[in-house]
Coordinates of C-alpha atoms and ligand atoms in Angstrom, one line a residue:
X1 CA -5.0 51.8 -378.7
X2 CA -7.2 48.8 -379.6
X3 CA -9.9 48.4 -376.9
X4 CA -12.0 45.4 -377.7
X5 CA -14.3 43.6 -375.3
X6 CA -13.1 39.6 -375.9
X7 CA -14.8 37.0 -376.3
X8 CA -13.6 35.1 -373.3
X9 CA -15.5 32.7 -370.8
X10 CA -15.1 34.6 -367.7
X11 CA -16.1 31.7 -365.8
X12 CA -13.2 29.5 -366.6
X13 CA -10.9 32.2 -364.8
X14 CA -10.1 30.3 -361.7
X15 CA -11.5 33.2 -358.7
X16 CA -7.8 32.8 -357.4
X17 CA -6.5 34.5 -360.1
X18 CA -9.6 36.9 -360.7
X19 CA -8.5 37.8 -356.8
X20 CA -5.7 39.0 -357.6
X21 CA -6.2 40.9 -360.0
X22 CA -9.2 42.4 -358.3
X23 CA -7.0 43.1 -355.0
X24 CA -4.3 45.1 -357.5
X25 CA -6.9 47.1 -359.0
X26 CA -8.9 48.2 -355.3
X27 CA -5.5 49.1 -354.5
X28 CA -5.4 51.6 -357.2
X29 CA -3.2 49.5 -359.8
X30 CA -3.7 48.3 -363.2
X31 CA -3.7 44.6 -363.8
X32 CA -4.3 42.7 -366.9
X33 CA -4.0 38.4 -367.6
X34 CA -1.4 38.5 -370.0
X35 CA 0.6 35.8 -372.5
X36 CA -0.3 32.0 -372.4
X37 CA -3.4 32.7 -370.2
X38 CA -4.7 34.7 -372.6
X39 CA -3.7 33.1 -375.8
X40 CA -5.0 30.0 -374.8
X41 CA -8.3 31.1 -373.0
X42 CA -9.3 32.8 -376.6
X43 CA -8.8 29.4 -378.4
X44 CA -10.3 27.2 -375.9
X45 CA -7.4 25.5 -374.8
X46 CA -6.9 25.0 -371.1
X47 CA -4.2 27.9 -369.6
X48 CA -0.4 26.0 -368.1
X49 CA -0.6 28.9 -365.9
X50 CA -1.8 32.3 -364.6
X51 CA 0.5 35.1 -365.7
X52 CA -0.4 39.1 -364.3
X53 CA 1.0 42.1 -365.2
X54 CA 0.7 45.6 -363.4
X55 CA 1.9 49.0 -363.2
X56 CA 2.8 48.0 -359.3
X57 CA 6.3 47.6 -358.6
X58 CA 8.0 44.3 -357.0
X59 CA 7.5 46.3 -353.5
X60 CA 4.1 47.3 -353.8
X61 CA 3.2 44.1 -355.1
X62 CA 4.5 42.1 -351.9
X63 CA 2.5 44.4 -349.5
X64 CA -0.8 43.5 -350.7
X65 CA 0.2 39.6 -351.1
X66 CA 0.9 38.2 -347.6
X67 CA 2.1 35.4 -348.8
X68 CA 4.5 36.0 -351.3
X69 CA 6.8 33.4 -352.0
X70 CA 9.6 34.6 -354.4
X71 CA 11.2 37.1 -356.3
X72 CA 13.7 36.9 -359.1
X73 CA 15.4 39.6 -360.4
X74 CA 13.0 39.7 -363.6
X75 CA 10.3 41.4 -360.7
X76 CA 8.3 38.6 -360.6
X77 CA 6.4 37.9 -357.9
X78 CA 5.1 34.3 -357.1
X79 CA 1.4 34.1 -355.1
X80 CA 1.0 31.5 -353.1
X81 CA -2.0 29.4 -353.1
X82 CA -4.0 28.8 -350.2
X83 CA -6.5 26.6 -351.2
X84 CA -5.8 25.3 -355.2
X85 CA -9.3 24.5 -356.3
X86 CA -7.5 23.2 -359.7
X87 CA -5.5 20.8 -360.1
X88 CA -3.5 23.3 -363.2
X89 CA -3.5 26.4 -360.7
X90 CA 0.0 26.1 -359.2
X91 CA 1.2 29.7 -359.2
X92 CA 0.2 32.5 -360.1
X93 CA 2.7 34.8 -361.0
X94 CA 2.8 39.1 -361.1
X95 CA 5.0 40.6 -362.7
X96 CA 5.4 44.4 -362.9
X97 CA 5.1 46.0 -366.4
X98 CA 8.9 45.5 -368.4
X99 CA 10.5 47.7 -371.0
X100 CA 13.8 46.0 -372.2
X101 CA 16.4 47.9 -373.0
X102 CA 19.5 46.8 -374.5
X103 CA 20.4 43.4 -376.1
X104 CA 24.6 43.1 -376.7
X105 CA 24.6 39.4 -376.8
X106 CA 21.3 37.9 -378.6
X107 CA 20.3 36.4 -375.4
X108 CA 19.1 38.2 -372.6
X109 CA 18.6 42.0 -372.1
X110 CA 21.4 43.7 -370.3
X111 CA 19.0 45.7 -367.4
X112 CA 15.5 45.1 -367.0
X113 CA 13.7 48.3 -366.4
X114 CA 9.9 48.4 -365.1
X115 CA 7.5 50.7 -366.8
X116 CA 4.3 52.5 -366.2
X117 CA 2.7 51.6 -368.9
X118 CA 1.2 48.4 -370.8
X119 CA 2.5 49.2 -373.9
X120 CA 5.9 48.8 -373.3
X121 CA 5.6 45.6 -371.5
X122 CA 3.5 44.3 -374.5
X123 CA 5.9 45.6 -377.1
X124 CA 8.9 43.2 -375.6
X125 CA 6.8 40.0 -376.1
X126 CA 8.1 37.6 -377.8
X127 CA 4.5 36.6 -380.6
X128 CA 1.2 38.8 -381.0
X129 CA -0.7 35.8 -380.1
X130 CA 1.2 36.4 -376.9
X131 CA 1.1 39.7 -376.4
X132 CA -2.4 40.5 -375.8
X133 CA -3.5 42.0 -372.0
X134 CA -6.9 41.1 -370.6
X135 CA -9.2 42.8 -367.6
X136 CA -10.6 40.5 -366.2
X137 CA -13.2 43.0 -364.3
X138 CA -14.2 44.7 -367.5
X139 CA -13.8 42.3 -369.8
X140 CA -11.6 44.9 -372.0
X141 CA -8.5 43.7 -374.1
X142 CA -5.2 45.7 -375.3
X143 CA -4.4 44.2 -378.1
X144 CA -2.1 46.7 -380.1
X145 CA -0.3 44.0 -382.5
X146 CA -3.5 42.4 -383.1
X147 CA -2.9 39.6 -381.8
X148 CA -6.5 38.2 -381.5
X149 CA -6.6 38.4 -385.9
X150 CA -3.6 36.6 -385.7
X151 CA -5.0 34.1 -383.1
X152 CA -8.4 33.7 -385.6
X153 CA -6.0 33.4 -388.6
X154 CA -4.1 30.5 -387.1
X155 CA -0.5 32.2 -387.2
X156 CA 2.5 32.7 -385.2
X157 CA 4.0 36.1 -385.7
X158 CA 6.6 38.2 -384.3
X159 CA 5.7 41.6 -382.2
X160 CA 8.0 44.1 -384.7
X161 CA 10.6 43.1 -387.2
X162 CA 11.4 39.7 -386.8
X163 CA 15.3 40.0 -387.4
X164 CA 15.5 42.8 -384.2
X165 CA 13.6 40.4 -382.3
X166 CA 15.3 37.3 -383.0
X167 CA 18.8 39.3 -382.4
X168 CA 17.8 40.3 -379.2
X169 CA 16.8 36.9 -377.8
X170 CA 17.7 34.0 -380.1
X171 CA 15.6 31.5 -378.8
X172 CA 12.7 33.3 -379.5
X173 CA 13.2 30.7 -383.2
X174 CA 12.9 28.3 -381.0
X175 CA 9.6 28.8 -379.5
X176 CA 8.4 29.8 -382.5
X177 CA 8.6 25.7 -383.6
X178 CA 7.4 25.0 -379.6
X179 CA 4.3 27.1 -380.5
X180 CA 3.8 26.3 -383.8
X181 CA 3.5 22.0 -383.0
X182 CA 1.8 23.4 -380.0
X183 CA -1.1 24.8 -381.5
X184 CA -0.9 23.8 -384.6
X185 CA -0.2 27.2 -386.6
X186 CA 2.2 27.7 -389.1
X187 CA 4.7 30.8 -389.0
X188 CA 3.8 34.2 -390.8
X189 CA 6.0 33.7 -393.9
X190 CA 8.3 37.4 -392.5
X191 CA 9.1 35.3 -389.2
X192 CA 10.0 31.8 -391.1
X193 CA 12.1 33.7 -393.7
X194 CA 13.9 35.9 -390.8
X195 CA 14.7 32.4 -388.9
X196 CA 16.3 31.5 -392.2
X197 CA 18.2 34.1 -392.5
X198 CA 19.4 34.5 -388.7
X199 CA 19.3 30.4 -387.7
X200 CA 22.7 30.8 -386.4
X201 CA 22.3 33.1 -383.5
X202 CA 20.5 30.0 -382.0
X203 CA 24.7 29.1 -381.1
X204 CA 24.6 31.9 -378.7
X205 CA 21.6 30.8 -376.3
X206 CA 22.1 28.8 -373.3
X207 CA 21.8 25.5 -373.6
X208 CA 19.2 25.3 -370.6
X209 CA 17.2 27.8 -372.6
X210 CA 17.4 25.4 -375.7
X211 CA 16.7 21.7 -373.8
X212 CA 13.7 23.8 -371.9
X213 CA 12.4 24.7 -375.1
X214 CA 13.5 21.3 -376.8
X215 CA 11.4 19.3 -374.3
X216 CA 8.3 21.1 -374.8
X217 CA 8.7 20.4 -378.7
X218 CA 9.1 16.8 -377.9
X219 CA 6.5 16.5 -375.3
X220 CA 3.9 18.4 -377.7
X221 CA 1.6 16.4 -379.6
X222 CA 3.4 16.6 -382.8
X223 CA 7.1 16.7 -382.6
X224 CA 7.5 14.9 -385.9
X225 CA 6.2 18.0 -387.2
X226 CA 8.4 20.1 -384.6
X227 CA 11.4 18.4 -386.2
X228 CA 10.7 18.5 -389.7
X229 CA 10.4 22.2 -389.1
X230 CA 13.3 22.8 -387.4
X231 CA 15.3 20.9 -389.8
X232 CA 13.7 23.2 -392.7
X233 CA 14.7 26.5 -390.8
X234 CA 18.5 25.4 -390.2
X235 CA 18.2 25.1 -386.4
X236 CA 18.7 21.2 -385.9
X237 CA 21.9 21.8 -387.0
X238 CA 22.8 23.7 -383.4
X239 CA 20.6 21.8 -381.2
X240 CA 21.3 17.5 -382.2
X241 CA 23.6 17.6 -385.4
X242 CA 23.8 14.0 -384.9
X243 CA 19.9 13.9 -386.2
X244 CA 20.7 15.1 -389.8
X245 CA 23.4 12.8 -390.7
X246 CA 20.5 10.2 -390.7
X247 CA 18.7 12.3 -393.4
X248 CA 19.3 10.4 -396.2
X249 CA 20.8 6.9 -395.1
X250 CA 18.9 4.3 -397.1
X251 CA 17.9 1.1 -395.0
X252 CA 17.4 -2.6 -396.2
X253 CA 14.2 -4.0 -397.4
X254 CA 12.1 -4.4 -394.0
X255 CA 12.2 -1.0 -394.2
X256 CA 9.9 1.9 -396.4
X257 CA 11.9 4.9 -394.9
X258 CA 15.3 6.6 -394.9
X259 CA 16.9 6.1 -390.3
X260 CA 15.8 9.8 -390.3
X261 CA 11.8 9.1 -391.5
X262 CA 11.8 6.2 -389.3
X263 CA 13.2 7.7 -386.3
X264 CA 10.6 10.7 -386.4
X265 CA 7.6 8.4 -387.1
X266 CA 8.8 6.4 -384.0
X267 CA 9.1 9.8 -382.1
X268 CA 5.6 10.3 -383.5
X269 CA 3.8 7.4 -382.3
X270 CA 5.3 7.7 -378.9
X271 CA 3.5 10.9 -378.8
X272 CA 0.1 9.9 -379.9
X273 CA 0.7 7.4 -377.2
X274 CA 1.3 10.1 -375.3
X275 CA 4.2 8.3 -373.4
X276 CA 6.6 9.9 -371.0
X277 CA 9.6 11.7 -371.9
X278 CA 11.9 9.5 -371.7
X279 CA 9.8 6.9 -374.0
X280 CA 10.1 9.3 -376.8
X281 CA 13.6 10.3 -376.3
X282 CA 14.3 6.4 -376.6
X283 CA 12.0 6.4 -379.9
X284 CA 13.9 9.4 -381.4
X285 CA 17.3 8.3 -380.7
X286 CA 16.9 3.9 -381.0
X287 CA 18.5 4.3 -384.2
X288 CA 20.9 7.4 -383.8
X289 CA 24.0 5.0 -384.9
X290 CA 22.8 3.6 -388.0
X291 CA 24.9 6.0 -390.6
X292 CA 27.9 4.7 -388.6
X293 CA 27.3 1.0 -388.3
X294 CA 25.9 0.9 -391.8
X295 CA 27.9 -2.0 -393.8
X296 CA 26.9 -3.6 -397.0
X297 CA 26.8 -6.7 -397.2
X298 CA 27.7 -8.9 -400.8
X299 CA 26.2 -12.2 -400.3
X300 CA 22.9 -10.6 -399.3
X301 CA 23.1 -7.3 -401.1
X302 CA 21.7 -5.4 -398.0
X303 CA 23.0 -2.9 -395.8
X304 CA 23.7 -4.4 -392.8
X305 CA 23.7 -2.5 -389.1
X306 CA 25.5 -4.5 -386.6
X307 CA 26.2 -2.9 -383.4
X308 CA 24.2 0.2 -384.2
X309 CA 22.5 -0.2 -380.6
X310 CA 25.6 -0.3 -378.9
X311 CA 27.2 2.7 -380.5
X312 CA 23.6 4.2 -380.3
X313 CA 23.4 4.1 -376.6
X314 CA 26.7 5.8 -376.4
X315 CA 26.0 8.9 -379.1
X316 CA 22.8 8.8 -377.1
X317 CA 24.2 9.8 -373.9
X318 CA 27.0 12.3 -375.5
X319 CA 23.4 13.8 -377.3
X320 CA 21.5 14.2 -373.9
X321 CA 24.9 15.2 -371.9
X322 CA 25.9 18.1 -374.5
X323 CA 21.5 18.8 -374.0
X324 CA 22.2 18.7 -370.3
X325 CA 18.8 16.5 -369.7
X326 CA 18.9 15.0 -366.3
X327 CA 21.1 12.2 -365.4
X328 CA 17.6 10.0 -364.4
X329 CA 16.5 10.5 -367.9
X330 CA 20.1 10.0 -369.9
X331 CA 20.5 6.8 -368.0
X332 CA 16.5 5.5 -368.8
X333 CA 16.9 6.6 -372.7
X334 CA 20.3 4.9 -373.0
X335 CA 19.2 1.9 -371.4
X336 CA 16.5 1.4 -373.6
X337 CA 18.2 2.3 -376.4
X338 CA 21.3 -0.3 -375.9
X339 CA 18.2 -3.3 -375.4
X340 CA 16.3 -2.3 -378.4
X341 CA 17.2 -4.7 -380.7
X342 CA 16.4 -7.5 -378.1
X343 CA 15.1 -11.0 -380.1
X344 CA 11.5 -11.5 -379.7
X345 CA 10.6 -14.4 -381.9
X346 CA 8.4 -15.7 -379.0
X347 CA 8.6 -19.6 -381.7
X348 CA 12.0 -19.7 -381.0
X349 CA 12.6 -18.1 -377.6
X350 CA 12.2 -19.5 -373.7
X351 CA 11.3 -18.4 -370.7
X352 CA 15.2 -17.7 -369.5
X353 CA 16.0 -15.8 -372.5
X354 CA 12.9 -13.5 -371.6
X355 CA 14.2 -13.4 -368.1
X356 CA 17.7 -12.8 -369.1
X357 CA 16.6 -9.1 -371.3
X358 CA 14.8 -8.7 -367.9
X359 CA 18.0 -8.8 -366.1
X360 CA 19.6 -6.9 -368.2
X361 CA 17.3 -3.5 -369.3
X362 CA 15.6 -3.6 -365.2
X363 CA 12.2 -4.7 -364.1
X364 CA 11.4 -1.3 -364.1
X365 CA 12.1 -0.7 -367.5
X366 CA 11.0 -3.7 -369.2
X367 CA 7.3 -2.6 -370.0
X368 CA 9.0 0.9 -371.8
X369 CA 10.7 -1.2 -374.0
X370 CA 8.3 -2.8 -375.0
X371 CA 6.3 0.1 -375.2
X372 CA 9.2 1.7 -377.6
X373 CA 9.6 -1.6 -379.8
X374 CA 5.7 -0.6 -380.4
X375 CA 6.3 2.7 -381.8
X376 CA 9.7 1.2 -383.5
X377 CA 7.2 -1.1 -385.7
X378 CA 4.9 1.6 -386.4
X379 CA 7.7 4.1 -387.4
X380 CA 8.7 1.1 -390.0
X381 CA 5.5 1.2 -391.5
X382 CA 3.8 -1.6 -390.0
X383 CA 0.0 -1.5 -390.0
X384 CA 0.0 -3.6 -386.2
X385 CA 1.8 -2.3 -383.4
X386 CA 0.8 -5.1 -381.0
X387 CA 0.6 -8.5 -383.6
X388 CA 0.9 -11.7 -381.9
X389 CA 4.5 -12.1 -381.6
X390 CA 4.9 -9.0 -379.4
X391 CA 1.7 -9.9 -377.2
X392 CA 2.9 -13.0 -376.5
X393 CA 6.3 -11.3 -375.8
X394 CA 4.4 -9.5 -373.2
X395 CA 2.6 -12.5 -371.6
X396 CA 5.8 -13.9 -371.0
X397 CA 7.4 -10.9 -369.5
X398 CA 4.3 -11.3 -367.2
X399 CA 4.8 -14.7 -366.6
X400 CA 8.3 -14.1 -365.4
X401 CA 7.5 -11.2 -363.5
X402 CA 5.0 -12.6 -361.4
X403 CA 5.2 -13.4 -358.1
X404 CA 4.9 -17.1 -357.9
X405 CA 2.3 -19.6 -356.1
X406 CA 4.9 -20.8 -353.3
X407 CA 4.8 -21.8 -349.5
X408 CA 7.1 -18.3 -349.8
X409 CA 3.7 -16.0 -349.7
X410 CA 2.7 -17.9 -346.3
X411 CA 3.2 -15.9 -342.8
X412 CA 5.3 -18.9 -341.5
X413 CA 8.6 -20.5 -342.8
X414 CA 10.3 -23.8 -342.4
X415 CA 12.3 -22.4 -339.9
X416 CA 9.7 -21.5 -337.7
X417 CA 7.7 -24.4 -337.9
X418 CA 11.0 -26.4 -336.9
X419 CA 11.1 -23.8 -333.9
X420 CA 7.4 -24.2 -332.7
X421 CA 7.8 -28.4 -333.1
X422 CA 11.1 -29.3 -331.8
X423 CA 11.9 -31.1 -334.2
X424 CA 15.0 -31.7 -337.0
X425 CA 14.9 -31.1 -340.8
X426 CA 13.1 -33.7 -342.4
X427 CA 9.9 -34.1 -345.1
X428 CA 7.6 -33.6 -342.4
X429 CA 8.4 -29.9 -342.6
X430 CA 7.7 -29.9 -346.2
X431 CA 4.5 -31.7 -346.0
X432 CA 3.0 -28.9 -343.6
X433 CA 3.8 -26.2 -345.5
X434 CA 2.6 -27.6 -348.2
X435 CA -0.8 -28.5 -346.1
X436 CA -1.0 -24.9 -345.0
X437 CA -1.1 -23.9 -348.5
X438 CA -3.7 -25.3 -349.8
X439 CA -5.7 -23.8 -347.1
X440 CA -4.8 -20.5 -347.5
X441 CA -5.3 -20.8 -351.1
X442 CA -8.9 -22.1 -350.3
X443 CA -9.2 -19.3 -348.4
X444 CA -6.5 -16.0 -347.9
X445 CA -7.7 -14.8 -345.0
X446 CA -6.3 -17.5 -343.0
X447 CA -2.4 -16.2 -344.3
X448 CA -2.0 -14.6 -340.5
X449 CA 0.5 -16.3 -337.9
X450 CA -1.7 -17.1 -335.6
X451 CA -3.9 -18.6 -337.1
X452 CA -0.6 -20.9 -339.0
X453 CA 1.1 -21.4 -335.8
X454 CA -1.9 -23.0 -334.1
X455 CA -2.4 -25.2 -337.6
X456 CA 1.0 -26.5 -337.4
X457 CA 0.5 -27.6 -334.1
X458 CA -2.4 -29.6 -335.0
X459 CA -1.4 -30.8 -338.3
X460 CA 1.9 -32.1 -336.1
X461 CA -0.4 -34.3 -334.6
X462 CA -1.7 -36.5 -337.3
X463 CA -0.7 -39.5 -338.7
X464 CA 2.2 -39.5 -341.4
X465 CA 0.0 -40.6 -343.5
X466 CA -2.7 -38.4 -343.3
X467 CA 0.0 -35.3 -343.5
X468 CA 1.2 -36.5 -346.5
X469 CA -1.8 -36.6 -348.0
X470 CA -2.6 -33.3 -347.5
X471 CA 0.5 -32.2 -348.3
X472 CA 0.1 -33.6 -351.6
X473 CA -2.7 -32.2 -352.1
X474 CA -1.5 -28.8 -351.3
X475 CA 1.0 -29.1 -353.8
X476 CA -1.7 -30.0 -356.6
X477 CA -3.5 -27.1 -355.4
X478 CA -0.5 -25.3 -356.1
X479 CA 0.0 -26.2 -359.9
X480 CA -3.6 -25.7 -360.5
X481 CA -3.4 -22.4 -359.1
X482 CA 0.0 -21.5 -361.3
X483 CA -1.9 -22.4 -364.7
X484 CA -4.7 -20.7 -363.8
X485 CA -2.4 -17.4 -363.6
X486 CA -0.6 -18.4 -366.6
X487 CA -3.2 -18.5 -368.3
X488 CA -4.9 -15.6 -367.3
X489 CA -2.3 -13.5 -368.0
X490 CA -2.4 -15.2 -372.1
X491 CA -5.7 -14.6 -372.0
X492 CA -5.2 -11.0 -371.4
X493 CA -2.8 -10.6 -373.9
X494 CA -5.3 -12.4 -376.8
X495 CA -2.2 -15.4 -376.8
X496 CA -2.4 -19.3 -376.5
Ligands
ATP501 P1 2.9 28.1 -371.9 O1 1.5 28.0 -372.0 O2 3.7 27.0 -372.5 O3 3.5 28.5 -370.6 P2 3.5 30.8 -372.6 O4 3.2 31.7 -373.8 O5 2.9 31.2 -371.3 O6 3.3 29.4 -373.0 P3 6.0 31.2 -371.3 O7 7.4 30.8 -371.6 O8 5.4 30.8 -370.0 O9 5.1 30.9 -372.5 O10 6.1 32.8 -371.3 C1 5.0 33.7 -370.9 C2 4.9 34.9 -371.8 O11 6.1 35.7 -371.6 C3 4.8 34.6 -373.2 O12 3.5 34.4 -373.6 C4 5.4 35.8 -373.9 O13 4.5 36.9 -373.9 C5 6.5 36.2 -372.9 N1 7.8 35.6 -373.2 C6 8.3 34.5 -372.7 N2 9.6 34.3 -373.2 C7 9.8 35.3 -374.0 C8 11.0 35.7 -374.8 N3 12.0 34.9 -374.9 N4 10.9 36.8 -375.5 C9 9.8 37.6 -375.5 N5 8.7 37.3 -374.7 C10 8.7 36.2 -374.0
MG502 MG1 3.4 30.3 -369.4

């Protein structure tokens, strides 16, 4: 066996985890940090979460953990965290040492057995950069597929002959691309050429194995790259066929790239602007329908795509459904995907057709569109994701959106100041509110109802006159204060 001290920074081993272990081993057990911990600790990167593994079984395990949360019927045990002293230390989780034993149906192993010893529970992993054990009390490492060369070398490699491994769980292909856009490492050439060979096992796995492992390639920091690659080993063809019929489909002259280019250098920039999922998903898929709404047209020689947003959002949501992503996230990507193609030449557009595409993709969504029409110009080849036209797209959303300057922010209402005089409808009412607001805009703290109630008495008292005066003045007040905000929020956005 390979016993090699590692070169690990003890001290970023959170002492909850270190604990643990330490508990297991005064009880007489072995325990060892094992898979992403591990990997990720030896390349600097900061660990998701805090795998153990031990020679205790699921029993002996709970008795030293008083607050044991969970079992599942893999043996794993879930710790639960007193105090969490980081904000990435959720769980940490034990799990006794696992020999699998026999795989009928490429997806899961039929019986898991526990084991005595390491070896075996290294030897079912699914990569030897994840299939390295560490002691965290001595510092040791058992590393018997030398995992920690691979790890130096940059390279994702099966445990064992590819082919057996990728037969016994399918979607082990699958997280070879998740690690590979992960950390950056290309596969061993064995494990690319086996994925080749065996792509269409990936049929076999469940599909919430596949979106799981989906989502983490499109949430990595280069799913363009996560794409391309599974595209080259045959596997997009199980997971979104609809994504390769775009390979290919030629565009008109606004555009340098084939829909299939374009839609993964959308993707792309949504990542580097490291936007939620549902952004991206909306980037990948804005354009899904092109191949079937492409027409040419004669008079302009150019293909035309009319439509290809509203067939989009529905392939969209057929896509996401078949993925099973949740209904939250179908409905966001499929809304922003149907309003995509909304006009934004800000020369030739007002206010109410803003407000109309604000009525129609949600407040709440507004800013991701705009956000996605970003990476949409970037993925065409643009140089400028934010020009003028888009900023001062945004400065109008703004200016929509706002709440306005109105007698609406004060504590009082019409009504009430009708209540408190006695009196009927009239312009009287008006000219008070508008009196009152141009105090409180001179000065917010006196917005409280006391403070109005007692002014409206006294304002009651003065001459018509003199209360429309002020109430004039209020009113001026009250445009000043509206182009100041208008213009702030241009300002902001670099726009006249
Ligand atoms: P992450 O940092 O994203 O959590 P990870 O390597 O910890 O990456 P997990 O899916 O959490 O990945 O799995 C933990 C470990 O369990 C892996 O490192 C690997 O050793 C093992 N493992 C997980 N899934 C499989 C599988 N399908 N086949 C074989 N081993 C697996
Ligand atoms: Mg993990």
């Amino acid at each position: 066996m390979n016993k090699n001290k590692a070169k690990i920074e003890k001290f970023k081993i959170p002492k909850e985890v270190s604990c643990v272990t330490k508990t297991l081993k005064n009880a007489n057990f072995e325990a060892y940090l094992v898979g992403g911990c591990v990997r990720d600790l030896f390349i600097g990167k900061k660990p998701k979460d805090w795998d153990i593994t031990t020679n205790a079984t699921p029993e002996e395990i709970i008795s030293l953990f008083p607050k044991t949360f969970y079992e599942n019927n893999f043996g794993t045990v879930g710790i639960v965290q007193e105090k969490v002293s980081d904000e990435t230390l959720k769980i940490i989780e034990i799990t006794p040492y696992r020999v699998e034993s026999s795989y009928s149906d490429h997806r899961r192993p039929d019986s898991v057995e526990f084991s005595k010893d390491i070896l075996d529970d290294l030897k079912r992993r699914d990569f030897t950069i994840n299939a390295i054990a560490y002691d965290v009390e001595n510092g040791e490492i058992i590393d018997p597929f030398t995992g920690v060369v691979d790890l130096s070398k940059g390279i994702i490699k099966t445990v064992g002959e590819p082919k057996e491994r990728f037969f016994e769980d399918g979607l082990r292909m699958l997280r070879a691309v998740r690690f590979h856009v992960e950390l950056g490492f290309p596969l061993d050439s064995e494990t690319e050429k086996s994925i080749l060979e065996n792509n269409n096992i990936l049929k076999k796995i469940s599909k919430e194995r596949v979106r799981d492992e989906f989502i983490k390639i499109i949430m990595s920091p280069a799913p363009m790259n996560g794409l391309l690659l599974l595209k080259k080993l045959g596997l997009l063809i199980y997971i979104i066929p609809e994504l390769e019929e775009t390979i290919g489909i030629e565009q008109n002259k606004a555009h340098s790239f084939d829909v299939w280019t374009h839609l993964l250098k959308t993707l792309q920039h949504s990542a580097d602007k490291e936007y939620l999922l549902h952004v991206r998903l909306s980037a990948l898929f804005h354009d899904i329908a092109k191949p079937k709404a492409r027409r040419w047209d004669n008079e302009t020689k150019q293909w035309t795509f009319y439509g290809h947003e509203v067939i989009g959002s529905r392939v969209t949501k057929k896509i996401l459904q078949n993925l099973i992503v949740s209904r939250e996230t179908i409905e966001k990507v499929v809304n922003l995907v149907r309003w995509h193609m909304f006009f934004s030449d800000t020369e030739k557009i007002t206010l109410s057709a803003v407000r109309r595409l604000i009525s129609k993709v949600g407040k709440e969504n507004v800013w991701d569109l705009i956000d996605m029409r970003g990476c949409d110009r970037i993925g065409t080849g643009r140089p400028k994701e934010n020009p003028y036209r888009l900023r001062k797209y945004k400065a109008m959303v703004e200016e929509v959106m706002r709440d306005p300057v109105s007698v609406g922010m004060l504590k009082i209402n019409g009504k009430k100041i009708i209540d408190i005089l006695k009196i009927s409808a009239g312009p009287k009412v008006g000219q008070i509110l508008n009196a009152l607001l141009e105090e409180v805009l001179e000065n917010p703290l006196l917005n409280t109802e006391e403070y109005l109630n007692k002014r409206t008495l006294e304002l009651s008292k003065m001459s018509d006159k003199e209360l429309k005066g002020l109430g004039d003045k209020g009113k001026r007040k009250k445009e000043k204060e509206e182009e100041k905000e208008i213009n702030e929020i241009r300002k902001r956005h670099y726009v006249k």
